[in-house]
Amino acid sequence: MCGIVGYIGPREAYPILIKGLYRLEYRGYDSAGVALIDGGLNLYKTRGKVSDLGRLAESKDTSGNTGIAHTRWATHGEPNDVNAHPHFSPSEKLAIIHNGIIENYSTLKAELCNRGYVFRSETDTEVLIHLIEDIQVNEQVKLEEAVRIALNQVVGAYAIVVASKENPDQLIVAKKGSPLVIGIGDNEYFIASDASPIVEYTRDVVYLEDEEMAIVPRNGNLRVKTIKNKDKTPYVSHLEMQLSSIEKGGFPHFMLKEIYEQPRSIKDSMRGRLNAEKGLISLGGIIDYEQKLINCQRIIIVACGTSWHAGLVGEYLFEDLARIPVEVEYASEFRYRNPVITEDDVVIAISQSGETADTLAAVELAKSKGATIIGICNVVGSSIARQTHAGSYTHAGPEIGVASTKAFTAQVTLLTLMALLIANKRGSIPKSRYFQLISELDAIPAKVEKALQVNNLIHDISEIFQNARNFLYLGRGYNFPVALEGALKLKEISYIHAEGYPAAEMKHGPIALIDKEMPVVVIATKRGNYDKVISNIQEVKARKGIIIAIVTEGDTSVRAMADYVIEVPETDEALVPLLATIPLQLLSYHIAVMRGCNVDQPRNLAKSVTVE
């Protein structure tokens, strides 16, 4: 989950590295550090954000054309100056930055301690750089060979960059289970956890595969090989990312920008896939596996966090429209309960980053059982995109805010397209309903644009509830996952305790919490179980609960009962999640800002969860 940046070439490295860290800070912001080679190996690091590192470095020597930098999300060892990356080897001739977890670090550390090594930090990363130097010195091998041998002794996940004082003309990089990309410039190379620090310098990149390492020279061609010492030919990809997409564009926060980008991101998710006039859906990424989906006996959706909520919407879509049984699994639990998986199953893995460690582990397990794996992710070239049999990109564009917004609606859009495509080919819905849903889906971006117009009203409501200690979110049917997602957003960025429930489950426990201090957000749109939701609202009001209702435009029944009403445009029940989630995102955003929270970088969280 940490952010990695490296540079080697003719330019001053520090400005490139520090800018890259700012762009990767959404991956972790517990501590930050930089190591620069300029005759010596200068290392500066500190607890806190990248801005704290910037202030520390102002009085330091930051010269040098080779360097590595890191922003940390703590795993082994608390966030402090000592545990911050980079880490020195014992001789301080080598420095390393690392994303991932070395699972057998304690065994390796014990062996090294028995041989007299002393460790400064509590991290698994320092163990690895000690091991590399031990191999290099005792076996009298080159650095690249020492790294290769060390990685064959490592159990776990890693993306690493190693710099050497004695060889300033190369960097050694390697990965397994954590993302790493190498940008190829004009006699220069850029290394990063993802493309955001690279895009302004070059569009040509190499994505390393698992258990591959690269020798990155100051002059000459990039060399790639496996940790088993097999040479590989680097495959150069071309980045489509635009620099403007990773900047705030006048918005105070990335999260607000990304909320407002949803009319475009939903449209981009459908672009080239939906032809409403002709009633056609085409998903090129899964075309070779369409028949497998059409004939499958069961779909298993694996995901984490917000993507899991999108998967729950997918469950309603596939079962309602395509009449295929669906199970939605937390990827983090999937492989630990010995799940029953067969060759007739289709597993859909959903991840914004395409690098979520738990989801990748679930994919590997399902694949080993012979299931067909379909990926839904946002990042081109990501691990899930490479390890699944087929899949589709959401095309939502970079999402920098840690709390996911446009990724959720893009994932739901893609699941809707997939469910409609399969339903039509299975003949499980009437043609009239198929064409109606296609027409409604085509209209969703404009309706999301309209839903965003309630921003000022939500701002005013947020002022009233910014100091609430608890929230309850209720929804039925398609809107139950929306309630879960709304509660998660509020928890993530405002630190207010919130829970989402199926509205009918309220009286089986949560109703005990309701009093005049408890705001209850109810998704009460007209489609679906409207009358039942009205009954649930009455139950809350009878206990003096405060109702904030998300209703269909023009609603009068709920308006008469609710304390606060937020309208969304009317649409088909199956598409309501794409609209009802918008005001909930805005509500969490405004409350968090009013509480003085850092909405783009909420405490203890990171954007891409690449460790278990």
Coordinates of C-alpha atoms in Angstrom, one line a residue:
M1 CA 0.0 0.0 0.0
C2 CA 3.0 2.2 0.3
G3 CA 4.1 4.6 -2.5
I4 CA 7.4 4.0 -4.3
V5 CA 9.3 6.4 -6.6
G6 CA 12.7 6.0 -8.2
Y7 CA 14.7 8.0 -10.8
I8 CA 18.0 7.5 -12.7
G9 CA 19.1 9.8 -15.5
P10 CA 20.6 13.2 -16.3
R11 CA 18.2 15.3 -14.3
E12 CA 18.3 16.3 -10.6
A13 CA 16.4 13.4 -9.0
Y14 CA 15.0 15.1 -5.9
P15 CA 12.4 17.4 -7.5
I16 CA 11.1 14.4 -9.5
L17 CA 11.0 12.2 -6.4
I18 CA 9.3 14.6 -4.1
K19 CA 6.6 15.5 -6.7
G20 CA 6.1 11.8 -7.3
L21 CA 5.6 11.2 -3.6
Y22 CA 2.9 13.9 -3.5
R23 CA 1.1 12.1 -6.3
L24 CA 1.4 8.8 -4.5
E25 CA 0.5 10.0 -1.0
Y26 CA -3.0 8.5 -1.3
R27 CA -1.2 5.1 -1.0
G28 CA 0.1 5.9 2.5
Y29 CA 0.9 9.0 4.6
D30 CA 2.4 7.7 7.9
S31 CA 5.9 8.7 7.0
A32 CA 8.1 9.5 4.1
G33 CA 11.8 9.4 3.0
V34 CA 14.3 9.8 0.2
A35 CA 17.8 8.5 -0.6
L36 CA 20.0 10.3 -3.1
I37 CA 23.3 9.2 -4.6
D38 CA 25.8 12.0 -5.2
G39 CA 29.2 10.6 -4.3
G40 CA 27.7 9.5 -1.0
L41 CA 24.3 8.0 -0.2
N42 CA 22.3 10.6 1.5
L43 CA 19.2 9.4 3.3
Y44 CA 16.5 11.7 4.8
K45 CA 13.2 10.4 6.3
T46 CA 10.6 11.5 8.9
R47 CA 7.3 10.6 10.4
G48 CA 4.4 12.4 8.9
K49 CA 3.3 13.5 5.4
V50 CA 5.3 14.2 2.3
S51 CA 5.2 17.9 3.2
D52 CA 7.1 17.1 6.5
L53 CA 9.8 15.4 4.4
G54 CA 9.9 18.5 2.1
R55 CA 10.5 20.8 5.1
L56 CA 13.2 18.4 6.5
A57 CA 15.0 18.3 3.1
E58 CA 15.1 22.1 2.7
S59 CA 18.2 22.3 4.8
K60 CA 19.8 19.2 3.4
D61 CA 22.0 18.3 0.4
T62 CA 19.5 17.0 -2.2
S63 CA 21.8 16.9 -5.2
G64 CA 22.2 13.8 -7.3
N65 CA 20.9 12.2 -10.5
T66 CA 19.9 8.9 -8.9
G67 CA 17.5 8.4 -6.1
I68 CA 14.6 6.5 -4.5
A69 CA 11.7 7.7 -2.3
H70 CA 8.9 6.3 -0.3
T71 CA 5.6 7.2 1.4
R72 CA 4.5 4.7 4.0
W73 CA 1.4 3.0 5.2
A74 CA 2.6 1.2 8.3
T75 CA 2.5 -2.6 8.6
H76 CA 5.6 -3.7 10.7
G77 CA 6.4 -1.1 13.3
E78 CA 4.6 2.0 14.3
P79 CA 4.9 5.2 12.1
N80 CA 8.0 7.0 13.3
D81 CA 11.3 8.3 11.9
V82 CA 13.2 5.1 12.5
N83 CA 10.7 2.8 10.8
A84 CA 10.2 5.2 7.8
H85 CA 11.8 4.1 4.5
P86 CA 14.3 4.0 2.9
H87 CA 16.4 1.6 5.1
F88 CA 20.1 1.3 5.0
S89 CA 22.1 -1.9 4.9
P90 CA 24.6 -2.5 7.8
S91 CA 27.4 -0.8 5.9
E92 CA 25.1 2.0 4.7
K93 CA 26.3 1.3 1.2
L94 CA 22.8 0.1 0.1
A95 CA 19.4 1.6 0.6
I96 CA 16.0 0.0 -0.1
I97 CA 12.3 1.0 -0.4
H98 CA 9.6 -1.6 -0.2
N99 CA 5.9 -2.1 -0.6
G100 CA 4.4 -5.4 0.7
I101 CA 5.0 -7.8 3.6
I102 CA 7.9 -10.2 4.0
E103 CA 6.0 -13.0 5.9
N104 CA 9.1 -15.0 7.0
Y105 CA 11.0 -11.9 8.1
S106 CA 11.2 -13.0 11.8
T107 CA 13.0 -16.3 10.8
L108 CA 15.4 -14.4 8.5
K109 CA 16.0 -11.8 11.2
A110 CA 16.7 -14.4 13.8
E111 CA 19.4 -16.0 11.6
L112 CA 21.0 -12.7 10.9
C113 CA 21.0 -11.7 14.6
N114 CA 22.7 -15.0 15.4
R115 CA 25.4 -13.9 13.0
G116 CA 25.9 -10.6 14.8
Y117 CA 23.7 -8.2 12.8
V118 CA 22.0 -5.3 14.6
F119 CA 18.7 -3.8 13.5
R120 CA 17.6 -0.2 14.0
S121 CA 13.9 -0.6 13.1
E122 CA 11.0 -2.9 13.7
T123 CA 10.4 -3.4 9.9
D124 CA 10.5 -6.4 7.7
T125 CA 12.1 -4.3 5.1
E126 CA 15.3 -3.7 7.0
V127 CA 15.7 -7.5 7.3
L128 CA 15.6 -7.8 3.5
I129 CA 18.3 -5.2 2.9
H130 CA 20.5 -6.8 5.6
L131 CA 20.0 -10.2 3.9
I132 CA 20.9 -8.7 0.4
E133 CA 24.2 -7.2 1.7
D134 CA 25.0 -10.4 3.6
I135 CA 24.7 -12.4 0.4
Q136 CA 26.6 -9.8 -1.6
V137 CA 29.6 -9.8 0.8
N138 CA 29.8 -13.4 1.8
E139 CA 29.2 -14.9 -1.7
Q140 CA 31.1 -12.2 -3.5
V141 CA 28.5 -11.6 -6.1
K142 CA 27.1 -8.5 -7.9
L143 CA 24.3 -6.6 -6.4
E144 CA 21.7 -7.8 -8.9
E145 CA 22.7 -11.4 -8.1
A146 CA 22.5 -10.8 -4.4
V147 CA 19.0 -9.3 -4.8
R148 CA 18.0 -12.3 -6.9
I149 CA 19.3 -14.9 -4.4
A150 CA 17.7 -13.0 -1.4
L151 CA 14.3 -12.9 -3.1
N152 CA 14.4 -16.7 -3.5
Q153 CA 14.5 -16.9 0.3
V154 CA 11.6 -14.5 0.8
V155 CA 8.0 -15.6 1.5
G156 CA 5.5 -12.8 1.0
A157 CA 4.7 -9.8 -1.2
Y158 CA 7.1 -7.1 -2.3
A159 CA 7.8 -4.3 -4.7
I160 CA 11.4 -3.1 -4.0
V161 CA 14.0 -0.7 -5.4
V162 CA 17.6 -1.0 -4.2
A163 CA 20.2 1.8 -4.6
S164 CA 23.9 1.3 -4.2
K165 CA 26.5 3.9 -3.2
E166 CA 29.2 1.9 -4.9
N167 CA 27.2 1.6 -8.2
P168 CA 25.3 4.9 -8.7
D169 CA 24.7 4.0 -12.3
Q170 CA 22.0 1.4 -11.7
L171 CA 18.9 0.7 -9.6
I172 CA 17.6 -2.9 -9.0
V173 CA 13.9 -3.3 -8.9
A174 CA 11.7 -6.4 -8.3
K175 CA 8.1 -7.3 -7.6
K176 CA 5.8 -10.0 -6.4
G177 CA 2.2 -9.3 -5.5
S178 CA 2.7 -5.5 -5.3
P179 CA 2.5 -3.2 -8.2
L180 CA 5.5 -1.6 -9.9
V181 CA 5.9 0.2 -13.2
I182 CA 9.1 1.5 -15.0
G183 CA 8.8 4.5 -17.2
I184 CA 11.2 4.7 -20.2
G185 CA 12.4 8.2 -21.0
D186 CA 15.2 9.7 -23.1
N187 CA 18.3 8.1 -21.5
E188 CA 16.4 8.1 -18.2
Y189 CA 14.1 5.8 -16.2
F190 CA 11.3 6.4 -13.8
I191 CA 10.1 3.8 -11.3
A192 CA 6.8 4.0 -9.4
S193 CA 4.0 2.1 -7.7
D194 CA 1.6 3.3 -10.4
A195 CA 1.8 5.6 -13.4
S196 CA 0.7 8.9 -11.7
P197 CA 4.3 10.1 -11.0
I198 CA 5.5 9.1 -14.5
V199 CA 2.9 10.4 -16.8
E200 CA 4.3 13.9 -17.2
Y201 CA 7.7 12.6 -18.2
T202 CA 6.9 9.6 -20.5
R203 CA 4.1 7.5 -21.8
D204 CA 6.2 4.4 -22.4
V205 CA 6.2 2.0 -19.5
V206 CA 7.0 -1.6 -18.6
Y207 CA 4.9 -3.4 -16.0
L208 CA 6.9 -6.0 -14.2
E209 CA 5.2 -9.4 -13.7
D210 CA 5.4 -11.3 -10.4
E211 CA 8.8 -12.7 -9.5
E212 CA 10.5 -10.5 -12.1
M213 CA 13.3 -8.1 -11.5
A214 CA 14.9 -5.4 -13.6
I215 CA 18.3 -3.9 -13.8
V216 CA 17.7 -0.2 -14.5
P217 CA 20.9 1.5 -15.9
R218 CA 21.9 5.1 -16.2
N219 CA 22.9 4.5 -19.7
G220 CA 21.8 1.6 -21.8
N221 CA 18.8 -0.7 -22.1
L222 CA 16.6 -2.0 -19.3
R223 CA 17.2 -5.7 -18.5
V224 CA 14.5 -7.9 -17.1
K225 CA 14.8 -11.4 -15.7
T226 CA 13.0 -13.7 -13.3
I227 CA 14.3 -14.4 -9.8
K228 CA 15.0 -17.9 -11.2
N229 CA 17.5 -16.2 -13.5
K230 CA 15.6 -16.5 -16.8
D231 CA 16.0 -13.5 -19.1
K232 CA 12.8 -11.8 -20.3
T233 CA 12.1 -9.3 -23.1
P234 CA 10.5 -6.2 -21.6
Y235 CA 7.1 -5.5 -23.1
V236 CA 6.6 -1.7 -23.5
S237 CA 3.0 -0.4 -23.0
H238 CA 1.7 3.1 -23.8
L239 CA 0.0 5.1 -21.1
E240 CA -3.4 6.7 -22.0
M241 CA -3.6 8.6 -18.7
Q242 CA -3.9 12.4 -18.9
L243 CA -1.9 14.7 -16.5
S244 CA -5.1 16.7 -15.8
S245 CA -6.8 13.6 -14.5
I246 CA -4.5 13.5 -11.5
E247 CA -4.8 17.1 -10.5
K248 CA -7.6 18.8 -8.6
G249 CA -8.9 21.0 -11.4
G250 CA -10.1 23.8 -9.1
F251 CA -11.9 21.6 -6.6
P252 CA -10.8 21.9 -2.9
H253 CA -10.5 18.1 -2.7
F254 CA -10.0 15.1 -5.1
M255 CA -13.0 13.5 -3.5
L256 CA -15.4 16.3 -4.5
K257 CA -13.8 16.5 -8.0
E258 CA -14.4 12.7 -8.4
I259 CA -18.0 12.9 -7.2
Y260 CA -18.6 15.6 -9.8
E261 CA -16.8 13.5 -12.5
Q262 CA -19.4 10.8 -12.3
P263 CA -21.6 11.9 -15.2
R264 CA -18.5 11.6 -17.4
S265 CA -17.0 8.5 -15.8
I266 CA -20.3 6.6 -16.1
K267 CA -20.6 7.6 -19.7
D268 CA -17.0 6.5 -20.3
S269 CA -17.8 3.1 -18.7
M270 CA -20.5 2.7 -21.4
R271 CA -18.6 4.2 -24.3
G272 CA -18.3 1.8 -27.2
R273 CA -20.3 -0.8 -25.2
L274 CA -23.8 0.5 -25.2
N275 CA -25.7 1.5 -28.4
A276 CA -29.1 2.5 -27.1
E277 CA -30.5 3.4 -30.5
K278 CA -29.8 -0.1 -31.8
G279 CA -30.4 -1.9 -28.5
L280 CA -26.9 -3.4 -28.5
I281 CA -24.5 -4.2 -25.7
S282 CA -21.0 -5.3 -26.6
L283 CA -18.3 -6.1 -24.0
G284 CA -15.2 -7.0 -26.1
G285 CA -13.1 -7.9 -23.1
I286 CA -15.3 -10.9 -22.2
I287 CA -16.5 -11.9 -25.7
D288 CA -14.5 -15.1 -25.7
Y289 CA -16.2 -16.1 -22.4
E290 CA -19.7 -14.9 -23.0
Q291 CA -21.0 -18.5 -23.6
K292 CA -19.4 -19.5 -20.3
L293 CA -21.4 -16.8 -18.5
I294 CA -24.6 -17.6 -20.4
N295 CA -24.4 -21.3 -19.4
C296 CA -22.8 -21.0 -15.9
Q297 CA -24.6 -22.5 -13.0
R298 CA -23.4 -20.0 -10.5
I299 CA -21.5 -16.7 -10.3
I300 CA -19.3 -15.9 -7.4
I301 CA -18.3 -12.2 -6.9
V302 CA -15.2 -11.5 -4.8
A303 CA -14.2 -8.0 -3.7
C304 CA -13.4 -5.9 -0.7
G305 CA -14.8 -2.6 0.7
T306 CA -16.7 -0.4 -1.7
S307 CA -16.1 -2.9 -4.5
W308 CA -17.9 -5.5 -2.4
H309 CA -20.9 -3.2 -2.2
A310 CA -20.8 -2.9 -6.0
G311 CA -20.7 -6.7 -6.1
L312 CA -23.9 -6.8 -3.9
V313 CA -25.6 -4.6 -6.5
G314 CA -24.3 -7.1 -9.1
E315 CA -26.0 -9.9 -7.2
Y316 CA -29.4 -8.3 -7.5
L317 CA -28.7 -7.5 -11.2
F318 CA -27.6 -11.0 -12.2
E319 CA -30.3 -12.8 -10.2
D320 CA -33.1 -10.4 -11.1
L321 CA -32.3 -10.1 -14.8
A322 CA -30.2 -13.1 -15.9
R323 CA -31.7 -15.5 -13.4
I324 CA -28.2 -16.9 -12.4
P325 CA -27.5 -17.7 -8.7
V326 CA -24.9 -15.3 -7.3
E327 CA -22.8 -15.4 -4.1
V328 CA -20.9 -12.3 -3.1
E329 CA -17.8 -13.0 -1.0
Y330 CA -15.5 -10.9 1.0
A331 CA -12.2 -11.7 -0.8
S332 CA -10.4 -11.4 2.6
E333 CA -12.3 -14.4 3.9
F334 CA -12.8 -16.4 0.7
R335 CA -9.7 -18.5 0.7
Y336 CA -9.7 -19.2 4.5
R337 CA -13.0 -21.1 4.6
N338 CA -12.2 -23.8 2.0
P339 CA -14.9 -22.6 -0.5
V340 CA -16.6 -25.0 -2.8
I341 CA -15.6 -24.0 -6.4
T342 CA -16.2 -26.0 -9.5
E343 CA -15.2 -25.7 -13.2
D344 CA -18.8 -24.6 -14.0
D345 CA -18.5 -21.5 -11.8
V346 CA -17.7 -18.0 -13.0
V347 CA -15.8 -15.8 -10.5
I348 CA -16.0 -12.1 -11.0
A349 CA -13.2 -10.2 -9.2
I350 CA -13.8 -6.5 -8.6
S351 CA -11.1 -4.0 -7.6
Q352 CA -10.6 -0.4 -8.4
S353 CA -6.8 -0.6 -8.4
G354 CA -6.6 -4.2 -9.8
E355 CA -3.9 -4.8 -7.1
T356 CA -6.0 -5.6 -4.0
A357 CA -4.0 -8.4 -2.3
D358 CA -7.0 -10.2 -0.8
T359 CA -8.9 -10.2 -4.2
L360 CA -5.8 -11.4 -6.0
A361 CA -5.4 -14.3 -3.5
A362 CA -9.1 -15.2 -4.1
V363 CA -8.5 -15.1 -7.9
E364 CA -5.5 -17.5 -7.5
L365 CA -7.5 -19.9 -5.5
A366 CA -10.6 -19.9 -7.8
K367 CA -8.3 -20.3 -10.8
S368 CA -6.6 -23.3 -9.2
K369 CA -10.0 -25.0 -8.9
G370 CA -10.7 -24.5 -12.6
A371 CA -13.2 -21.7 -12.4
T372 CA -13.5 -19.0 -15.1
I373 CA -12.3 -15.7 -13.8
I374 CA -13.6 -12.4 -15.0
G375 CA -12.0 -9.1 -13.8
I376 CA -13.5 -5.7 -13.4
C377 CA -10.9 -3.1 -12.6
N378 CA -10.0 0.5 -13.4
V379 CA -6.2 0.4 -13.8
V380 CA -4.9 -0.8 -17.2
G381 CA -2.1 -3.3 -16.8
S382 CA -2.9 -4.1 -13.2
S383 CA -2.4 -7.5 -11.6
I384 CA -6.0 -8.6 -11.7
A385 CA -6.3 -7.5 -15.4
R386 CA -3.3 -9.8 -16.1
Q387 CA -4.3 -12.8 -14.0
T388 CA -7.9 -13.2 -15.0
H389 CA -9.1 -15.1 -18.0
A390 CA -11.0 -12.1 -19.3
G391 CA -12.6 -8.9 -18.1
S392 CA -13.5 -5.2 -18.6
Y393 CA -11.9 -2.0 -17.5
T394 CA -14.3 0.6 -16.0
H395 CA -12.5 3.5 -17.6
A396 CA -13.4 5.8 -14.7
G397 CA -10.0 7.5 -14.9
P398 CA -7.6 7.9 -12.0
E399 CA -9.3 8.0 -8.6
I400 CA -7.0 9.8 -6.1
G401 CA -9.4 10.3 -3.1
V402 CA -9.0 7.3 -0.8
A403 CA -12.7 7.0 -0.3
S404 CA -14.0 5.5 -3.5
T405 CA -16.8 7.4 -5.3
K406 CA -16.7 7.3 -9.1
A407 CA -15.1 3.8 -9.1
F408 CA -18.3 2.5 -7.3
T409 CA -20.7 3.9 -9.9
A410 CA -18.4 2.8 -12.8
Q411 CA -18.3 -0.8 -11.3
V412 CA -22.1 -0.9 -10.9
T413 CA -22.5 0.4 -14.5
L414 CA -20.3 -2.3 -15.9
L415 CA -22.1 -5.0 -13.8
T416 CA -25.4 -3.7 -15.2
L417 CA -24.1 -3.9 -18.8
M418 CA -22.8 -7.4 -18.1
A419 CA -26.1 -8.6 -16.5
L420 CA -28.2 -7.1 -19.3
L421 CA -26.0 -8.7 -22.0
I422 CA -26.2 -12.1 -20.5
A423 CA -29.9 -11.8 -19.6
N424 CA -30.8 -10.9 -23.2
K425 CA -28.7 -13.8 -24.6
R426 CA -30.3 -16.2 -22.1
G427 CA -33.8 -14.9 -22.9
S428 CA -34.5 -14.4 -19.2
I429 CA -36.1 -11.0 -19.6
P430 CA -38.7 -9.8 -22.1
K431 CA -37.3 -7.8 -25.0
S432 CA -39.5 -4.9 -24.0
R433 CA -37.8 -4.7 -20.5
Y434 CA -34.4 -5.2 -22.1
F435 CA -34.9 -2.2 -24.4
Q436 CA -36.4 -0.2 -21.6
L437 CA -33.4 -0.8 -19.3
I438 CA -31.0 0.1 -22.1
S439 CA -32.7 3.3 -22.7
E440 CA -32.8 4.2 -19.0
L441 CA -29.1 3.3 -18.6
D442 CA -28.2 5.6 -21.5
A443 CA -30.0 8.4 -19.7
I444 CA -28.2 7.8 -16.4
P445 CA -25.3 10.2 -16.9
A446 CA -27.7 13.1 -17.4
K447 CA -29.7 12.1 -14.4
V448 CA -26.5 11.9 -12.3
E449 CA -25.8 15.5 -13.4
K450 CA -29.2 16.5 -12.1
A451 CA -28.7 14.6 -8.9
L452 CA -25.6 16.6 -8.2
Q453 CA -27.7 19.8 -8.2
V454 CA -28.8 19.0 -4.6
N455 CA -25.3 19.8 -3.3
N456 CA -26.3 23.1 -1.6
L457 CA -29.2 21.4 0.2
I458 CA -26.9 18.6 1.4
H459 CA -24.4 21.2 2.6
D460 CA -27.1 22.7 4.7
I461 CA -28.3 19.4 6.1
S462 CA -24.7 18.5 6.9
E463 CA -24.3 21.6 9.0
I464 CA -27.1 20.2 11.2
F465 CA -25.6 16.7 11.7
Q466 CA -21.9 17.4 11.6
N467 CA -21.6 16.6 15.3
A468 CA -23.7 13.5 15.3
R469 CA -22.1 10.5 17.0
N470 CA -24.0 7.8 15.1
F471 CA -25.9 7.3 11.9
L472 CA -28.1 4.5 10.7
Y473 CA -28.6 3.9 6.9
L474 CA -31.6 1.8 5.7
G475 CA -32.5 0.4 2.3
R476 CA -34.4 -2.4 0.7
G477 CA -33.7 -4.5 -2.4
Y478 CA -31.3 -2.8 -4.8
N479 CA -31.0 0.0 -2.2
F480 CA -29.6 -2.2 0.6
P481 CA -26.1 -2.1 -0.8
V482 CA -26.5 1.6 -1.3
A483 CA -27.2 1.9 2.4
L484 CA -24.1 -0.1 3.2
E485 CA -22.0 2.1 0.9
G486 CA -23.4 5.3 2.3
A487 CA -22.5 4.2 5.9
L488 CA -19.0 3.2 4.8
K489 CA -18.4 6.6 3.2
L490 CA -19.4 8.4 6.4
K491 CA -17.2 6.2 8.6
E492 CA -14.2 6.4 6.3
I493 CA -13.9 10.1 6.1
S494 CA -15.7 11.7 9.0
Y495 CA -15.0 9.1 11.7
I496 CA -18.6 9.0 12.7
H497 CA -19.9 5.6 13.6
A498 CA -22.4 4.5 11.0
E499 CA -24.1 1.2 10.1
G500 CA -26.1 0.1 7.0
Y501 CA -29.0 -2.3 7.3
P502 CA -31.7 -3.8 5.2
A503 CA -34.7 -1.7 6.3
A504 CA -36.7 -4.8 7.4
E505 CA -33.9 -5.9 9.7
M506 CA -34.1 -2.7 11.7
K507 CA -36.7 -4.2 14.1
H508 CA -34.4 -7.2 14.7
G509 CA -32.0 -5.2 16.8
P510 CA -31.0 -1.7 15.5
I511 CA -34.3 -0.2 16.4
A512 CA -33.1 -0.3 20.1
L513 CA -30.6 2.5 19.1
I514 CA -33.2 4.9 17.8
D515 CA -34.0 8.0 19.7
K516 CA -34.2 11.7 19.1
E517 CA -30.4 11.9 18.8
M518 CA -30.2 9.3 16.0
P519 CA -30.2 10.4 12.4
V520 CA -31.6 7.7 10.1
V521 CA -30.8 7.9 6.4
V522 CA -33.5 6.0 4.4
I523 CA -33.3 5.3 0.7
A524 CA -37.0 5.6 -0.1
T525 CA -37.3 5.8 -3.9
K526 CA -40.6 5.0 -5.4
R527 CA -39.5 1.9 -7.2
G528 CA -39.3 -1.5 -5.5
N529 CA -40.5 -2.0 -1.9
Y530 CA -41.8 1.6 -1.5
D531 CA -44.8 0.8 0.8
K532 CA -42.6 -1.4 3.0
V533 CA -40.0 1.4 3.3
I534 CA -42.8 3.8 4.3
S535 CA -43.7 1.4 7.1
N536 CA -40.1 1.4 8.3
I537 CA -40.0 5.2 8.3
Q538 CA -43.1 5.2 10.5
E539 CA -41.5 2.8 12.9
V540 CA -38.5 5.2 13.2
K541 CA -40.7 8.2 13.7
A542 CA -42.7 6.5 16.4
R543 CA -39.5 6.3 18.4
K544 CA -38.6 9.9 17.7
G545 CA -35.8 9.1 15.2
I546 CA -34.7 11.8 12.8
I547 CA -35.3 10.8 9.1
I548 CA -33.1 12.0 6.2
A549 CA -34.8 10.5 3.2
I550 CA -33.5 10.0 -0.3
V551 CA -36.7 10.1 -2.5
T552 CA -37.8 10.1 -6.1
E553 CA -38.4 13.5 -7.6
G554 CA -41.9 14.7 -6.8
D555 CA -42.5 12.3 -3.9
T556 CA -45.1 13.5 -1.4
S557 CA -45.8 10.6 0.8
V558 CA -42.3 10.3 2.3
R559 CA -41.9 14.1 2.3
A560 CA -44.9 14.3 4.7
M561 CA -43.1 12.1 7.2
A562 CA -39.4 12.8 6.9
D563 CA -37.5 15.6 8.6
Y564 CA -35.2 16.2 5.6
V565 CA -35.8 15.2 2.0
I566 CA -33.3 14.9 -0.8
E567 CA -34.6 14.2 -4.3
V568 CA -33.1 12.1 -7.1
P569 CA -34.5 11.7 -10.6
E570 CA -36.8 8.8 -11.3
T571 CA -35.4 5.7 -13.0
D572 CA -35.9 2.0 -13.1
E573 CA -35.5 0.1 -9.8
A574 CA -32.4 -1.8 -11.1
L575 CA -30.6 1.5 -11.8
V576 CA -31.5 3.4 -8.7
P577 CA -28.2 2.7 -7.0
L578 CA -26.4 4.8 -9.6
L579 CA -28.5 7.8 -8.5
A580 CA -29.2 7.2 -4.8
T581 CA -25.5 6.9 -4.0
I582 CA -24.7 10.4 -5.2
P583 CA -26.4 12.4 -2.3
L584 CA -24.8 10.0 0.2
Q585 CA -21.4 10.7 -1.2
L586 CA -22.0 14.4 -0.9
L587 CA -23.4 14.1 2.7
S588 CA -20.3 12.2 3.9
Y589 CA -18.0 14.7 2.1
H590 CA -19.6 17.9 3.6
I591 CA -19.9 16.5 7.1
A592 CA -16.2 15.4 7.0
V593 CA -15.1 18.8 5.8
M594 CA -17.1 20.6 8.5
R595 CA -15.5 18.3 11.1
G596 CA -12.0 19.4 9.9
C597 CA -11.2 15.9 8.5
N598 CA -8.7 15.3 5.7
V599 CA -11.2 13.8 3.2
D600 CA -8.7 12.8 0.6
Q601 CA -6.4 11.1 3.2
P602 CA -8.5 9.7 6.0
R603 CA -6.5 8.4 9.0
N604 CA -5.3 4.8 9.0
L605 CA -6.5 4.2 5.4
A606 CA -4.7 3.9 2.0
K607 CA -6.1 3.8 -1.5
S608 CA -4.7 0.5 -2.8
V609 CA -4.7 -2.3 -0.2
T610 CA -1.8 -4.4 -1.5
V611 CA -1.1 -6.2 1.7
E612 CA -3.2 -8.7 3.7

